[in-house]
Amino acid sequence: MKNLSILGATGSIGVNTLDIVRKNPQRFAVKTLTGGANLQRLAEQVREFSPEMVAVPRESDVPCLRKLLTGVEVEILSGVEGISACAAYSAADMVVSAIVGAAGLVPTMSAIQAGKDIALANKETLVTAGPVVMACARQNQVAICPVDSEHSAIFQSLEGHRHEDVKRLILTASGGPFLNRSLSSLSTVTPEDALAHPNWDMGRKISIDSATMMNKGLEVIEARWLFDLTPERIDVHIHPQSIVHSMVEYVDGSVVAQLGIPDMRTPIAYALTYPQRMPLDLPALDLCAIGQLTFMAPDTARFPCLNLAYEALAAGGSAPAVLNAANEIAVEAFLEGKIAFLDIPRVISMALDEHGSAGLDSLDDAITADLLGREVARESLSRFN
Ligand code: NAD
Ligand code: MG
């Protein structure tokens, strides 16, 4: 039996994780859950999975949640401290880190410091503080099992091979909803257009990141820290079918890939059960029915966010944290109709230029860089309104 803490339980990854738990009650138990705005859903999850502790970001939501949970025995906490207490809860063996954004960083670090293995969906944690997080994981002998489908694919393609034999990683990207749109037509796309991802059903923020291709940029940074390879050895191929989830090229020219239908339950389950696998009740991959798998180079003129991520990695230190923070602010502004789609990379680029790069040696440094990135990005927003 594996005891889980699920951070961000009400989101897309959280719901998929609980679906796996629901179908495998002999394998998994839920010890803590955290959620954000959707209190109704969180309360339903608490009633179904009986955790011992639950937390929400806003203290003001506690009375409402308490009311929804009348008659249920569960400790209710709030704020970053409450969420971090869930992350470090003594009875849990593994923490599923599925909060969206840099808000996941502090709770994930709390889990690592408490010696919990991590099933990591929250890529922003590694983008914001990659070297600090990985050093802390090594120190605490904690395993970080990737949930992001590309990183799960690479993790699987590295199994049984030597790190020194790796030539490069090839991350695949669907290209998102605007793969075939012209640059000029991108200036008028709406949040609704951008949220309509062709292959994956995900949260709002990551859906916009997929449309700008910042998601792939964040994933390059995530891969850089997770697999300890320099950015020159991490490439991106557009692969619209989302069947080859990513690849590893070795020094002898062999390329090892992991394939599957696009369903997040596969990488989530692998992170939960590694090094074992468990049967999942999903449709089989039918390559004959799909017929063709295609690949092409990304178009960085239409999707400049990918290059911004490589630039931030090259600048090093706090630059990736600033990139991530500015992206969060820009995406939120786009979703609220305050800026245009093509303003997103402009806001991020201005934040990077303005901030430059400082050292990043501790969690505090990462938090400072995140706050600075947000501030600089908010200031630049006024220039677009
Ligand atoms: P989502 O928006 O569906 O869910 C996010 C969860 O985080 C919700 O439970 C929400 O209540 C909670 N949350 C939001 N803001 C919070 C805050 N300030 N404090 C505490 N909790 C907060 O997002 P998602 O699509 O499930 O993505 C979660 C993470 O997983 C992201 O980092 C994303 O990049 C990554 N990821 C998602 C997918 C996917 O298919 N959805 C795939 C790969 C990686
Ligand atoms: Mg991914």
mmCIF file of C-alpha atoms and ligand atoms in Angstrom, residues 6-16 34-38 41-42 45 55-58 79-80 83 97-104 107 120-125 147-151 200-207 209 215 218-219 222 263-264 267-268 328, ligand 1:
data_model
loop_
_atom_site.group_PDB
_atom_site.id
_atom_site.type_symbol
_atom_site.label_atom_id
_atom_site.label_comp_id
_atom_site.label_asym_id
_atom_site.label_seq_id
_atom_site.Cartn_x
_atom_site.Cartn_y
_atom_site.Cartn_z
ATOM 1 C CA ILE A 6 -1.918 15.024 -3.507
ATOM 2 C CA LEU A 7 -1.189 18.752 -3.905
ATOM 3 C CA GLY A 8 -3.518 20.378 -6.435
ATOM 4 C CA ALA A 9 -6.009 17.504 -6.202
ATOM 5 C CA THR A 10 -8.847 19.447 -7.843
ATOM 6 C CA GLY A 11 -6.923 20.195 -11.054
ATOM 7 C CA SER A 12 -6.532 18.161 -14.223
ATOM 8 C CA ILE A 13 -3.537 16.119 -12.956
ATOM 9 C CA GLY A 14 -5.075 15.773 -9.488
ATOM 10 C CA VAL A 15 -8.351 14.417 -10.858
ATOM 11 C CA ASN A 16 -6.513 11.956 -13.118
ATOM 12 C CA THR A 34 -5.003 20.212 -1.228
ATOM 13 C CA GLY A 35 -7.074 22.234 -3.670
ATOM 14 C CA GLY A 36 -7.660 25.830 -4.647
ATOM 15 C CA ALA A 37 -10.784 27.580 -5.828
ATOM 16 C CA ASN A 38 -13.081 24.596 -6.447
ATOM 17 C CA ARG A 41 -14.940 19.400 -5.808
ATOM 18 C CA LEU A 42 -12.402 19.286 -2.987
ATOM 19 C CA GLN A 45 -12.865 14.275 -2.976
ATOM 20 C CA ALA A 55 -5.623 22.389 2.914
ATOM 21 C CA VAL A 56 -6.651 25.351 0.756
ATOM 22 C CA PRO A 57 -4.573 28.442 -0.133
ATOM 23 C CA ARG A 58 -7.026 31.035 1.229
ATOM 24 C CA GLY A 79 -2.192 29.031 3.410
ATOM 25 C CA VAL A 80 1.227 27.995 2.184
ATOM 26 C CA ILE A 83 -0.387 23.137 2.124
ATOM 27 C CA SER A 97 3.061 17.735 -6.838
ATOM 28 C CA ALA A 98 0.271 19.012 -9.114
ATOM 29 C CA ILE A 99 -0.308 22.626 -8.106
ATOM 30 C CA VAL A 100 -0.003 24.931 -11.105
ATOM 31 C CA GLY A 101 2.703 27.592 -11.224
ATOM 32 C CA ALA A 102 5.475 28.694 -8.883
ATOM 33 C CA ALA A 103 2.946 28.353 -6.029
ATOM 34 C CA GLY A 104 3.980 24.680 -6.068
ATOM 35 C CA PRO A 107 5.164 22.900 -0.701
ATOM 36 C CA LEU A 120 6.395 15.777 -10.123
ATOM 37 C CA ALA A 121 3.848 17.388 -12.436
ATOM 38 C CA ASN A 122 4.566 20.951 -11.307
ATOM 39 C CA LYS A 123 7.314 21.812 -13.814
ATOM 40 C CA GLU A 124 7.427 25.423 -12.563
ATOM 41 C CA THR A 125 9.152 24.120 -9.401
ATOM 42 C CA VAL A 147 4.769 13.059 -14.396
ATOM 43 C CA ASP A 148 5.121 15.415 -17.367
ATOM 44 C CA SER A 149 4.597 13.046 -20.309
ATOM 45 C CA GLU A 150 7.795 14.098 -22.128
ATOM 46 C CA HIS A 151 9.948 13.671 -19.038
ATOM 47 C CA TRP A 200 -4.665 17.058 -24.389
ATOM 48 C CA ASP A 201 -7.308 18.186 -21.896
ATOM 49 C CA MET A 202 -5.381 20.258 -19.333
ATOM 50 C CA GLY A 203 -5.643 23.199 -16.932
ATOM 51 C CA ARG A 204 -5.996 26.718 -18.347
ATOM 52 C CA LYS A 205 -2.473 27.955 -17.676
ATOM 53 C CA ILE A 206 -0.674 25.007 -19.261
ATOM 54 C CA SER A 207 -3.102 25.131 -22.201
ATOM 55 C CA ASP A 209 1.578 27.722 -22.454
ATOM 56 C CA ASN A 215 5.230 24.948 -22.227
ATOM 57 C CA LEU A 218 9.571 25.298 -19.498
ATOM 58 C CA GLU A 219 9.989 21.592 -20.263
ATOM 59 C CA GLU A 222 12.726 21.030 -16.459
ATOM 60 C CA ASP A 263 -3.511 10.194 -21.735
ATOM 61 C CA MET A 264 -1.858 11.580 -18.598
ATOM 62 C CA PRO A 267 2.821 8.844 -16.915
ATOM 63 C CA ILE A 268 1.042 9.482 -13.597
ATOM 64 C CA GLU A 328 2.471 33.510 -15.287
HETATM 65 P P1 NAD B 1 -5.049 22.907 -13.071
HETATM 66 O O1 NAD B 1 -5.197 24.369 -13.240
HETATM 67 O O2 NAD B 1 -6.052 22.011 -13.680
HETATM 68 O O3 NAD B 1 -4.975 22.551 -11.498
HETATM 69 C C1 NAD B 1 -4.109 23.231 -10.644
HETATM 70 C C2 NAD B 1 -4.327 22.840 -9.200
HETATM 71 O O4 NAD B 1 -3.548 23.722 -8.387
HETATM 72 C C3 NAD B 1 -5.765 22.989 -8.724
HETATM 73 O O5 NAD B 1 -6.033 22.013 -7.744
HETATM 74 C C4 NAD B 1 -5.767 24.375 -8.090
HETATM 75 O O6 NAD B 1 -6.785 24.529 -7.134
HETATM 76 C C5 NAD B 1 -4.405 24.405 -7.451
HETATM 77 N N1 NAD B 1 -3.883 25.757 -7.271
HETATM 78 C C6 NAD B 1 -3.890 26.778 -8.165
HETATM 79 N N2 NAD B 1 -3.295 27.869 -7.653
HETATM 80 C C7 NAD B 1 -2.889 27.530 -6.404
HETATM 81 C C8 NAD B 1 -2.197 28.225 -5.373
HETATM 82 N N3 NAD B 1 -1.819 29.509 -5.506
HETATM 83 N N4 NAD B 1 -1.924 27.568 -4.226
HETATM 84 C C9 NAD B 1 -2.300 26.303 -4.069
HETATM 85 N N5 NAD B 1 -2.959 25.581 -5.009
HETATM 86 C C10 NAD B 1 -3.246 26.192 -6.170
HETATM 87 O O7 NAD B 1 -3.586 22.540 -13.586
HETATM 88 P P2 NAD B 1 -3.067 21.167 -14.228
HETATM 89 O O8 NAD B 1 -3.308 21.171 -15.677
HETATM 90 O O9 NAD B 1 -3.530 20.007 -13.421
HETATM 91 O O10 NAD B 1 -1.493 21.335 -14.049
HETATM 92 C C11 NAD B 1 -0.869 21.184 -12.799
HETATM 93 C C12 NAD B 1 0.634 21.135 -13.012
HETATM 94 O O11 NAD B 1 0.960 19.977 -13.768
HETATM 95 C C13 NAD B 1 1.170 22.324 -13.796
HETATM 96 O O12 NAD B 1 2.439 22.657 -13.305
HETATM 97 C C14 NAD B 1 1.304 21.791 -15.207
HETATM 98 O O13 NAD B 1 2.302 22.428 -15.953
HETATM 99 C C15 NAD B 1 1.658 20.342 -14.946
HETATM 100 N N6 NAD B 1 1.280 19.425 -16.023
HETATM 101 C C16 NAD B 1 -0.025 19.276 -16.352
HETATM 102 C C17 NAD B 1 -0.393 18.423 -17.378
HETATM 103 C C18 NAD B 1 -1.837 18.200 -17.729
HETATM 104 O O14 NAD B 1 -2.130 17.356 -18.569
HETATM 105 N N7 NAD B 1 -2.784 18.899 -17.133
HETATM 106 C C19 NAD B 1 0.590 17.730 -18.089
HETATM 107 C C20 NAD B 1 1.930 17.906 -17.724
HETATM 108 C C21 NAD B 1 2.267 18.748 -16.689
#
